[in-house]
Amino acid sequence: METTKKVILTGMQPTGKLHLGSLLGAANNWRKMLDSCDCLFFLADQHAITMPYEPAELRKNTLDCVAQYVACGLDPKRCKIFLQSQVIGHTELMWILSCLTPIGQLERMTQFKDKSKKVGDSVCSGLLFYPVLMAADILLYSADLVPIGDDQKQHLEITRDIAQKFNCTFSETFTIPEPYIGETGARIMALQNPTAKMSKSDPNQNSVVYVTDSDDAIAKKITGAVTDSGSGVSFDPAAKPGIANLLNIYAAATDSTIEKSATQFEKLANYAPFKRTVADAVIAKISPIRDRYNEIAKNREYLLSLLEDGRQEAQKRASKMMAKVCRNAGFLGN
Ligand code: TYM
């Protein structure tokens, strides 16, 4: 008997190059679901305009990110890759969902509070509505599972709340999605400050390893990572956040577990050989991705055609769901 595959949907903002966090916390896990699930991967280019940006840069980054998705192993023959802005439905659904979402709940979101601190009074309302657009992305495709890193957990919770509210207020319409958070790599920390998340916007770029970095740059950044006083290698995020982060990176890069990785290094008397081994593992992970990316990025026609293929499938599903939502929300429809 044929069983229906679970629908997996997830995405990233095309704000530049993928880094070790988005690779190990996200794309690496997505790749493993290609055959067992019905996979939809998109680029959240509409989310990317919630912070100040340059249009030409956004256009370039978007296509570069598509090439990086494919280079990371997201084979477009086994999944659909599309752009949020090219499918009619995301922002339409966001509007309907926003009418069910209390403003106080949005104001309490951690990411909104953090990001709005950075931009002060000029914070745009799009940043406040960011989680509602994310809920629309997910609910539009009846996603069963949403693979995310730790930092997106709160957004998934609000998505579930909004879906339940719509289902209860009107009628059963949305699938309630579950988050999927990998055992390793869910929170990769900045190499120069292991108590903060690795992020592209880090002012100290030695904190961030990109999938486009050269082997030398990767080695320099990893061996130069801030570690803790003492010498033993053990997994203790509170007392030894730097070492814990490198162990997490190593486990995720080698598809191992933190426990096994910690055992592997427990007899080392100092950090230098440990850091070198972590650097080698990261280089082994990233260098084939970087080489593939350099090839694929040159082929603009190929990238545009896979996006068109993804758009057509996504639009088919989105239009069907929007018709159902509009009917259940009381619109006369077309
Ligand atoms: P974004 O672009 O910030 O990140 C993309 C994915 O990478 C994960 N991630 C990390 N994981 C571990 N350690 C890190 N340092 C790290 N940094 C990033 C994120 O958790 C995420 O899974 N709002 C989303 C994009 C989005 C989305 C969606 C995702 C829009 N709509 C619907 C899923 C479903 C975001 O900005 O991710």
PDB file of N, CA, C and O in Angstrom, residues 214-224 275-276 279-280 283:
ATOM      1  N   SER A 214      37.612  29.978   1.415  1.00  0.00           N
ATOM      2  CA  SER A 214      38.692  29.088   0.967  1.00  0.00           C
ATOM      3  C   SER A 214      39.079  28.165   2.127  1.00  0.00           C
ATOM      4  O   SER A 214      38.793  28.466   3.297  1.00  0.00           O
ATOM      5  N   ASP A 215      39.785  27.078   1.795  1.00  0.00           N
ATOM      6  CA  ASP A 215      40.231  26.147   2.848  1.00  0.00           C
ATOM      7  C   ASP A 215      41.089  26.894   3.882  1.00  0.00           C
ATOM      8  O   ASP A 215      40.944  26.670   5.089  1.00  0.00           O
ATOM      9  N   ASP A 216      41.959  27.779   3.383  1.00  0.00           N
ATOM     10  CA  ASP A 216      42.836  28.518   4.318  1.00  0.00           C
ATOM     11  C   ASP A 216      42.031  29.401   5.264  1.00  0.00           C
ATOM     12  O   ASP A 216      42.305  29.463   6.460  1.00  0.00           O
ATOM     13  N   ALA A 217      41.030  30.082   4.696  1.00  0.00           N
ATOM     14  CA  ALA A 217      40.212  30.968   5.535  1.00  0.00           C
ATOM     15  C   ALA A 217      39.465  30.152   6.592  1.00  0.00           C
ATOM     16  O   ALA A 217      39.380  30.558   7.760  1.00  0.00           O
ATOM     17  N   ILE A 218      38.960  28.987   6.183  1.00  0.00           N
ATOM     18  CA  ILE A 218      38.225  28.142   7.153  1.00  0.00           C
ATOM     19  C   ILE A 218      39.177  27.720   8.275  1.00  0.00           C
ATOM     20  O   ILE A 218      38.852  27.841   9.462  1.00  0.00           O
ATOM     21  N   ALA A 219      40.373  27.243   7.879  1.00  0.00           N
ATOM     22  CA  ALA A 219      41.341  26.770   8.887  1.00  0.00           C
ATOM     23  C   ALA A 219      41.685  27.905   9.852  1.00  0.00           C
ATOM     24  O   ALA A 219      41.711  27.704  11.077  1.00  0.00           O
ATOM     25  N   LYS A 220      41.909  29.097   9.307  1.00  0.00           N
ATOM     26  CA  LYS A 220      42.281  30.237  10.157  1.00  0.00           C
ATOM     27  C   LYS A 220      41.158  30.566  11.148  1.00  0.00           C
ATOM     28  O   LYS A 220      41.395  30.792  12.331  1.00  0.00           O
ATOM     29  N   LYS A 221      39.925  30.594  10.651  1.00  0.00           N
ATOM     30  CA  LYS A 221      38.806  30.965  11.522  1.00  0.00           C
ATOM     31  C   LYS A 221      38.577  29.910  12.612  1.00  0.00           C
ATOM     32  O   LYS A 221      38.333  30.239  13.767  1.00  0.00           O
ATOM     33  N   ILE A 222      38.659  28.637  12.230  1.00  0.00           N
ATOM     34  CA  ILE A 222      38.364  27.592  13.234  1.00  0.00           C
ATOM     35  C   ILE A 222      39.513  27.467  14.245  1.00  0.00           C
ATOM     36  O   ILE A 222      39.275  27.400  15.452  1.00  0.00           O
ATOM     37  N   THR A 223      40.751  27.489  13.751  1.00  0.00           N
ATOM     38  CA  THR A 223      41.845  27.340  14.724  1.00  0.00           C
ATOM     39  C   THR A 223      41.985  28.606  15.580  1.00  0.00           C
ATOM     40  O   THR A 223      42.524  28.541  16.675  1.00  0.00           O
ATOM     41  N   GLY A 224      41.454  29.728  15.081  1.00  0.00           N
ATOM     42  CA  GLY A 224      41.505  30.965  15.867  1.00  0.00           C
ATOM     43  C   GLY A 224      40.267  31.162  16.736  1.00  0.00           C
ATOM     44  O   GLY A 224      40.104  32.218  17.352  1.00  0.00           O
ATOM     45  N   LYS A 275      41.314  21.570  17.632  1.00  0.00           N
ATOM     46  CA  LYS A 275      40.850  22.609  16.700  1.00  0.00           C
ATOM     47  C   LYS A 275      41.253  22.264  15.274  1.00  0.00           C
ATOM     48  O   LYS A 275      40.493  22.495  14.328  1.00  0.00           O
ATOM     49  N   ARG A 276      42.452  21.717  15.116  1.00  0.00           N
ATOM     50  CA  ARG A 276      42.933  21.369  13.769  1.00  0.00           C
ATOM     51  C   ARG A 276      42.024  20.278  13.164  1.00  0.00           C
ATOM     52  O   ARG A 276      41.636  20.340  12.005  1.00  0.00           O
ATOM     53  N   ALA A 279      38.812  21.820  12.149  1.00  0.00           N
ATOM     54  CA  ALA A 279      39.002  22.604  10.915  1.00  0.00           C
ATOM     55  C   ALA A 279      39.027  21.659   9.709  1.00  0.00           C
ATOM     56  O   ALA A 279      38.373  21.932   8.681  1.00  0.00           O
ATOM     57  N   ASP A 280      39.745  20.533   9.821  1.00  0.00           N
ATOM     58  CA  ASP A 280      39.822  19.584   8.686  1.00  0.00           C
ATOM     59  C   ASP A 280      38.430  19.038   8.351  1.00  0.00           C
ATOM     60  O   ASP A 280      38.083  18.876   7.179  1.00  0.00           O
ATOM     61  N   ILE A 283      36.506  21.728   6.549  1.00  0.00           N
ATOM     62  CA  ILE A 283      37.018  21.880   5.177  1.00  0.00           C
ATOM     63  C   ILE A 283      36.489  20.724   4.306  1.00  0.00           C
ATOM     64  O   ILE A 283      36.030  20.939   3.178  1.00  0.00           O
TER      65      ILE A 283
END
